[in-house]
PDB file of C-alpha atoms in Angstrom:
ATOM      1  CA  UNK A  11      21.421  22.749  31.805  1.00 47.00           C
ATOM      2  CA  UNK A  12      21.644  19.071  30.932  1.00 51.00           C
ATOM      3  CA  UNK A  13      24.228  16.408  31.423  1.00 53.00           C
ATOM      4  CA  UNK A  14      24.784  12.835  30.373  1.00 51.00           C
ATOM      5  CA  UNK A  15      26.415  10.143  32.470  1.00 53.00           C
ATOM      6  CA  UNK A  16      29.641   9.203  30.691  1.00 39.00           C
ATOM      7  CA  UNK A  17      29.698   5.506  29.754  1.00 39.00           C
ATOM      8  CA  UNK A  18      30.841   3.572  26.725  1.00 34.00           C
ATOM      9  CA  UNK A  19      27.200   3.253  25.703  1.00 36.00           C
ATOM     10  CA  UNK A  20      26.755   7.016  25.754  1.00 39.00           C
ATOM     11  CA  UNK A  21      29.374   8.053  23.234  1.00 35.00           C
ATOM     12  CA  UNK A  22      26.880   8.671  20.432  1.00 36.00           C
ATOM     13  CA  UNK A  23      25.541  12.214  20.365  1.00 34.00           C
ATOM     14  CA  UNK A  24      21.811  12.669  20.800  1.00 38.00           C
ATOM     15  CA  UNK A  25      20.222  15.166  18.447  1.00 35.00           C
ATOM     16  CA  UNK A  26      19.443  18.466  20.091  1.00 36.00           C
ATOM     17  CA  UNK A  27      21.235  17.723  23.350  1.00 42.00           C
ATOM     18  CA  UNK A  28      24.094  19.708  24.748  1.00 36.00           C
ATOM     19  CA  UNK A  29      26.623  17.223  26.057  1.00 40.00           C
ATOM     20  CA  UNK A  30      28.503  18.764  28.950  1.00 41.00           C
ATOM     21  CA  UNK A  31      32.168  17.727  29.300  1.00 42.00           C
ATOM     22  CA  UNK A  32      32.619  15.091  32.021  1.00 47.00           C
ATOM     23  CA  UNK A  33      33.183  16.525  35.466  1.00 47.00           C
ATOM     24  CA  UNK A  34      35.575  15.152  38.019  1.00 48.00           C
ATOM     25  CA  UNK A  35      34.412  12.048  39.855  1.00 54.00           C
ATOM     26  CA  UNK A  36      33.673  14.082  42.984  1.00 60.00           C
ATOM     27  CA  UNK A  37      31.328  16.372  41.042  1.00 79.00           C
ATOM     28  CA  UNK A  38      29.547  13.616  39.114  1.00 89.00           C
ATOM     29  CA  UNK A  39      26.721  11.449  40.481  1.00 94.00           C
ATOM     30  CA  UNK A  40      26.796   7.721  39.880  1.00 95.00           C
ATOM     31  CA  UNK A  41      24.177   6.037  37.719  1.00 96.00           C
ATOM     32  CA  UNK A  42      22.795   4.472  40.915  1.00 95.00           C
ATOM     33  CA  UNK A  43      22.420   7.887  42.596  1.00 95.00           C
ATOM     34  CA  UNK A  44      20.553   9.240  39.594  1.00 96.00           C
ATOM     35  CA  UNK A  45      18.245   6.281  39.060  1.00 96.00           C
ATOM     36  CA  UNK A  46      17.380   6.126  42.757  1.00 95.00           C
ATOM     37  CA  UNK A  47      15.904   9.619  42.200  1.00 95.00           C
ATOM     38  CA  UNK A  48      13.655   8.355  39.382  1.00 95.00           C
ATOM     39  CA  UNK A  49      10.070   9.252  40.433  1.00 92.00           C
ATOM     40  CA  UNK A  50      11.531   9.724  43.900  1.00 90.00           C
ATOM     41  CA  UNK A  51      12.867  13.271  43.721  1.00 89.00           C
ATOM     42  CA  UNK A  52      12.528  14.135  40.025  1.00 95.00           C
ATOM     43  CA  UNK A  53       9.883  16.166  38.217  1.00 94.00           C
ATOM     44  CA  UNK A  54       9.890  13.485  35.534  1.00 96.00           C
ATOM     45  CA  UNK A  55      11.715  10.252  34.774  1.00 97.00           C
ATOM     46  CA  UNK A  56      11.269   8.628  31.370  1.00 97.00           C
ATOM     47  CA  UNK A  57      12.941   5.672  29.657  1.00 98.00           C
ATOM     48  CA  UNK A  58      13.537   6.102  25.907  1.00 98.00           C
ATOM     49  CA  UNK A  59      14.045   2.698  24.214  1.00 97.00           C
ATOM     50  CA  UNK A  60      16.313   2.566  21.164  1.00 96.00           C
ATOM     51  CA  UNK A  61      15.014   0.359  18.369  1.00 94.00           C
ATOM     52  CA  UNK A  62      13.425  -3.069  18.666  1.00 95.00           C
ATOM     53  CA  UNK A  63      14.367  -5.697  21.274  1.00 95.00           C
ATOM     54  CA  UNK A  64      17.276  -7.913  20.275  1.00 95.00           C
ATOM     55  CA  UNK A  65      16.467 -11.615  20.642  1.00 94.00           C
ATOM     56  CA  UNK A  66      19.199 -14.184  21.174  1.00 94.00           C
ATOM     57  CA  UNK A  67      19.767 -17.702  22.409  1.00 92.00           C
ATOM     58  CA  UNK A  68      21.515 -17.792  25.755  1.00 91.00           C
ATOM     59  CA  UNK A  69      24.437 -20.135  26.353  1.00 90.00           C
ATOM     60  CA  UNK A  70      23.368 -23.691  27.138  1.00 93.00           C
ATOM     61  CA  UNK A  71      24.165 -24.721  30.709  1.00 95.00           C
ATOM     62  CA  UNK A  72      24.030 -28.086  32.462  1.00 97.00           C
ATOM     63  CA  UNK A  73      20.668 -28.657  34.176  1.00 97.00           C
ATOM     64  CA  UNK A  74      19.566 -31.404  36.518  1.00 96.00           C
ATOM     65  CA  UNK A  75      21.964 -34.117  37.646  1.00 96.00           C
ATOM     66  CA  UNK A  76      23.933 -36.373  35.309  1.00 96.00           C
ATOM     67  CA  UNK A  77      22.575 -39.899  34.980  1.00 97.00           C
ATOM     68  CA  UNK A  78      24.838 -42.938  34.957  1.00 97.00           C
ATOM     69  CA  UNK A  79      24.262 -46.307  33.299  1.00 97.00           C
ATOM     70  CA  UNK A  80      26.004 -48.897  35.439  1.00 96.00           C
ATOM     71  CA  UNK A  81      24.243 -51.850  33.752  1.00 96.00           C
ATOM     72  CA  UNK A  82      25.325 -53.929  30.780  1.00 96.00           C
ATOM     73  CA  UNK A  83      22.364 -52.841  28.628  1.00 97.00           C
ATOM     74  CA  UNK A  84      21.360 -49.519  27.024  1.00 97.00           C
ATOM     75  CA  UNK A  85      18.967 -47.610  29.283  1.00 97.00           C
ATOM     76  CA  UNK A  86      16.459 -44.809  28.656  1.00 97.00           C
ATOM     77  CA  UNK A  87      16.809 -42.599  31.704  1.00 96.00           C
ATOM     78  CA  UNK A  88      14.890 -39.510  32.791  1.00 96.00           C
ATOM     79  CA  UNK A  89      16.628 -36.324  33.916  1.00 96.00           C
ATOM     80  CA  UNK A  90      14.325 -34.033  35.908  1.00 97.00           C
ATOM     81  CA  UNK A  91      15.399 -30.415  35.911  1.00 97.00           C
ATOM     82  CA  UNK A  92      14.291 -26.857  36.558  1.00 96.00           C
ATOM     83  CA  UNK A  93      15.998 -23.716  35.273  1.00 95.00           C
ATOM     84  CA  UNK A  94      15.135 -20.118  36.175  1.00 94.00           C
ATOM     85  CA  UNK A  95      16.238 -17.192  34.029  1.00 93.00           C
ATOM     86  CA  UNK A  96      16.112 -13.704  35.547  1.00 95.00           C
ATOM     87  CA  UNK A  97      16.479 -10.154  34.281  1.00 96.00           C
ATOM     88  CA  UNK A  98      19.736  -8.205  34.540  1.00 97.00           C
ATOM     89  CA  UNK A  99      21.082  -4.874  33.327  1.00 97.00           C
ATOM     90  CA  UNK A 100      24.318  -3.232  32.296  1.00 96.00           C
ATOM     91  CA  UNK A 101      24.499  -1.211  35.526  1.00 95.00           C
ATOM     92  CA  UNK A 102      24.094  -4.173  37.868  1.00 95.00           C
ATOM     93  CA  UNK A 103      21.154  -2.565  39.678  1.00 95.00           C
ATOM     94  CA  UNK A 104      17.959  -4.154  40.993  1.00 95.00           C
ATOM     95  CA  UNK A 105      14.923  -3.523  38.761  1.00 95.00           C
ATOM     96  CA  UNK A 106      12.477  -3.866  41.689  1.00 93.00           C
ATOM     97  CA  UNK A 107      12.541  -0.073  42.045  1.00 93.00           C
ATOM     98  CA  UNK A 108      10.803   3.031  40.709  1.00 95.00           C
ATOM     99  CA  UNK A 109      13.101   3.196  37.676  1.00 96.00           C
ATOM    100  CA  UNK A 110      12.466  -0.502  37.069  1.00 96.00           C
ATOM    101  CA  UNK A 111       8.718   0.146  37.023  1.00 97.00           C
ATOM    102  CA  UNK A 112       9.246   3.055  34.599  1.00 97.00           C
ATOM    103  CA  UNK A 113      11.153   0.677  32.294  1.00 98.00           C
ATOM    104  CA  UNK A 114       8.429  -2.006  32.416  1.00 97.00           C
ATOM    105  CA  UNK A 115       5.598   0.440  31.711  1.00 97.00           C
ATOM    106  CA  UNK A 116       7.535   1.915  28.775  1.00 97.00           C
ATOM    107  CA  UNK A 117       8.413  -1.548  27.454  1.00 97.00           C
ATOM    108  CA  UNK A 118       4.760  -2.612  27.352  1.00 96.00           C
ATOM    109  CA  UNK A 119       3.687   0.659  25.723  1.00 97.00           C
ATOM    110  CA  UNK A 120       6.475   0.434  23.119  1.00 97.00           C
ATOM    111  CA  UNK A 121       6.354  -3.257  22.211  1.00 95.00           C
ATOM    112  CA  UNK A 122       2.811  -4.363  23.116  1.00 93.00           C
ATOM    113  CA  UNK A 123       3.585  -7.086  25.646  1.00 91.00           C
ATOM    114  CA  UNK A 124       4.671  -7.397  29.254  1.00 93.00           C
ATOM    115  CA  UNK A 125       8.315  -7.485  30.307  1.00 95.00           C
ATOM    116  CA  UNK A 126       9.183 -10.763  32.046  1.00 92.00           C
ATOM    117  CA  UNK A 127      11.278 -10.372  35.166  1.00 94.00           C
ATOM    118  CA  UNK A 128      11.961 -14.104  35.286  1.00 94.00           C
ATOM    119  CA  UNK A 129      10.929 -17.384  33.711  1.00 93.00           C
ATOM    120  CA  UNK A 130      11.189 -20.910  35.103  1.00 93.00           C
ATOM    121  CA  UNK A 131      11.161 -23.980  32.876  1.00 93.00           C
ATOM    122  CA  UNK A 132      10.688 -27.390  34.475  1.00 94.00           C
ATOM    123  CA  UNK A 133      10.526 -30.776  32.802  1.00 94.00           C
ATOM    124  CA  UNK A 134      11.897 -34.299  32.618  1.00 96.00           C
ATOM    125  CA  UNK A 135      14.055 -35.055  29.590  1.00 96.00           C
ATOM    126  CA  UNK A 136      14.531 -38.665  28.507  1.00 97.00           C
ATOM    127  CA  UNK A 137      18.016 -39.612  27.385  1.00 97.00           C
ATOM    128  CA  UNK A 138      19.309 -42.928  25.961  1.00 97.00           C
ATOM    129  CA  UNK A 139      22.506 -43.910  27.776  1.00 97.00           C
ATOM    130  CA  UNK A 140      24.759 -46.779  26.719  1.00 97.00           C
ATOM    131  CA  UNK A 141      26.425 -49.105  29.242  1.00 97.00           C
ATOM    132  CA  UNK A 142      29.249 -47.336  31.068  1.00 97.00           C
ATOM    133  CA  UNK A 143      28.174 -43.888  29.880  1.00 97.00           C
ATOM    134  CA  UNK A 144      26.971 -40.779  31.662  1.00 97.00           C
ATOM    135  CA  UNK A 145      24.119 -38.699  30.265  1.00 97.00           C
ATOM    136  CA  UNK A 146      23.686 -34.938  30.688  1.00 97.00           C
ATOM    137  CA  UNK A 147      21.046 -32.392  29.691  1.00 97.00           C
ATOM    138  CA  UNK A 148      21.731 -28.753  28.751  1.00 97.00           C
ATOM    139  CA  UNK A 149      19.279 -25.865  28.559  1.00 96.00           C
ATOM    140  CA  UNK A 150      19.670 -22.534  26.743  1.00 94.00           C
ATOM    141  CA  UNK A 151      16.775 -20.058  27.246  1.00 94.00           C
ATOM    142  CA  UNK A 152      15.646 -17.541  24.630  1.00 94.00           C
ATOM    143  CA  UNK A 153      16.516 -14.020  25.782  1.00 95.00           C
ATOM    144  CA  UNK A 154      15.721 -10.430  24.815  1.00 96.00           C
ATOM    145  CA  UNK A 155      17.817  -7.307  25.210  1.00 97.00           C
ATOM    146  CA  UNK A 156      16.590  -3.704  25.183  1.00 97.00           C
ATOM    147  CA  UNK A 157      18.826  -0.637  24.978  1.00 97.00           C
ATOM    148  CA  UNK A 158      17.755   2.843  25.908  1.00 98.00           C
ATOM    149  CA  UNK A 159      18.324   5.970  27.951  1.00 98.00           C
ATOM    150  CA  UNK A 160      16.695   7.336  31.085  1.00 98.00           C
ATOM    151  CA  UNK A 161      15.889  11.060  30.993  1.00 98.00           C
ATOM    152  CA  UNK A 162      15.585  12.648  34.436  1.00 97.00           C
ATOM    153  CA  UNK A 163      14.348  16.215  35.054  1.00 97.00           C
ATOM    154  CA  UNK A 164      14.939  17.901  38.415  1.00 96.00           C
ATOM    155  CA  UNK A 165      13.115  20.964  39.778  1.00 93.00           C
ATOM    156  CA  UNK A 166      16.304  22.095  41.485  1.00 93.00           C
ATOM    157  CA  UNK A 167      19.813  21.472  40.227  1.00 93.00           C
ATOM    158  CA  UNK A 168      21.177  18.035  41.043  1.00 94.00           C
ATOM    159  CA  UNK A 169      24.977  18.051  40.899  1.00 94.00           C
ATOM    160  CA  UNK A 170      24.714  21.417  39.119  1.00 92.00           C
ATOM    161  CA  UNK A 171      22.360  20.221  36.334  1.00 94.00           C
ATOM    162  CA  UNK A 172      18.595  20.156  35.885  1.00 95.00           C
ATOM    163  CA  UNK A 173      18.510  17.310  33.335  1.00 97.00           C
ATOM    164  CA  UNK A 174      20.483  14.061  33.335  1.00 97.00           C
ATOM    165  CA  UNK A 175      20.645  11.131  30.913  1.00 97.00           C
ATOM    166  CA  UNK A 176      21.586   7.591  31.948  1.00 97.00           C
ATOM    167  CA  UNK A 177      22.029   4.906  29.256  1.00 97.00           C
ATOM    168  CA  UNK A 178      21.176   1.341  30.223  1.00 97.00           C
ATOM    169  CA  UNK A 179      20.817  -2.071  28.601  1.00 98.00           C
ATOM    170  CA  UNK A 180      18.316  -4.531  30.101  1.00 98.00           C
ATOM    171  CA  UNK A 181      18.287  -8.287  29.439  1.00 97.00           C
ATOM    172  CA  UNK A 182      15.592 -10.773  30.389  1.00 96.00           C
ATOM    173  CA  UNK A 183      13.757 -13.931  29.297  1.00 95.00           C
ATOM    174  CA  UNK A 184      11.941 -13.607  25.981  1.00 92.00           C
ATOM    175  CA  UNK A 185       8.165 -13.350  25.966  1.00 74.00           C
ATOM    176  CA  UNK A 186       7.810 -16.464  23.810  1.00 69.00           C
ATOM    177  CA  UNK A 187       9.994 -19.209  25.211  1.00 66.00           C
ATOM    178  CA  UNK A 188      11.821 -21.009  22.426  1.00 80.00           C
ATOM    179  CA  UNK A 189      14.539 -22.544  24.544  1.00 89.00           C
ATOM    180  CA  UNK A 190      17.120 -25.018  23.327  1.00 93.00           C
ATOM    181  CA  UNK A 191      17.352 -28.377  25.087  1.00 94.00           C
ATOM    182  CA  UNK A 192      20.238 -30.638  24.152  1.00 95.00           C
ATOM    183  CA  UNK A 193      21.670 -33.840  25.595  1.00 96.00           C
ATOM    184  CA  UNK A 194      25.048 -35.503  25.575  1.00 96.00           C
ATOM    185  CA  UNK A 195      26.461 -38.878  26.565  1.00 97.00           C
ATOM    186  CA  UNK A 196      30.078 -39.781  27.203  1.00 97.00           C
ATOM    187  CA  UNK A 197      32.004 -42.580  28.909  1.00 97.00           C
ATOM    188  CA  UNK A 198      32.085 -42.303  32.682  1.00 97.00           C
ATOM    189  CA  UNK A 199      35.376 -41.340  34.232  1.00 96.00           C
ATOM    190  CA  UNK A 200      36.972 -43.653  36.795  1.00 95.00           C
ATOM    191  CA  UNK A 201      35.845 -41.244  39.521  1.00 95.00           C
ATOM    192  CA  UNK A 202      32.235 -41.315  38.239  1.00 95.00           C
ATOM    193  CA  UNK A 203      32.221 -45.099  38.094  1.00 94.00           C
ATOM    194  CA  UNK A 204      33.574 -45.355  41.613  1.00 94.00           C
ATOM    195  CA  UNK A 205      31.079 -42.814  42.986  1.00 95.00           C
ATOM    196  CA  UNK A 206      27.942 -44.033  41.183  1.00 95.00           C
ATOM    197  CA  UNK A 207      28.353 -47.687  40.326  1.00 93.00           C
ATOM    198  CA  UNK A 208      29.715 -49.047  43.554  1.00 79.00           C
TER     199      UNK A 208
END
């Protein structure tokens, strides 16, 4: 008998699968309970990716420290920064586990390149700042998202079922980093002038 963890991502029927009506919370394992059994209590645990990875540009965030031009002349100023982007998933679970390893092996076999758990970008960005202005640098990393479903088979019934399905969406830094680096200048506030210009 098979069962599928009920989540918003699992509403679509899978061909050939019997979808058992959701049980009460007390009779239903959590996604964490199931995935902790992946290759650690199951006969088999497989991740089935759905389609190609989705690539997108992550939101640009402030990096480094703002630079302030307290002189009376335009200044070219360097902002040194480092930004690390790490993987995450729709279930909020750590991927440094057996099920995480299953995902990474499947990802490489399916798409031909390694999954990146994290990526750090470090550089110094030059920015032209006019007198009385503050300069800021923003970084938006290129990301990839993979959707799929874990299929777990148990030798003995686990919560009254031999087979369970757990949908999950995993996001991480893209293999080829095409990040966006932007800069902005604006007049210093009175507080910034007082704190940085003496």
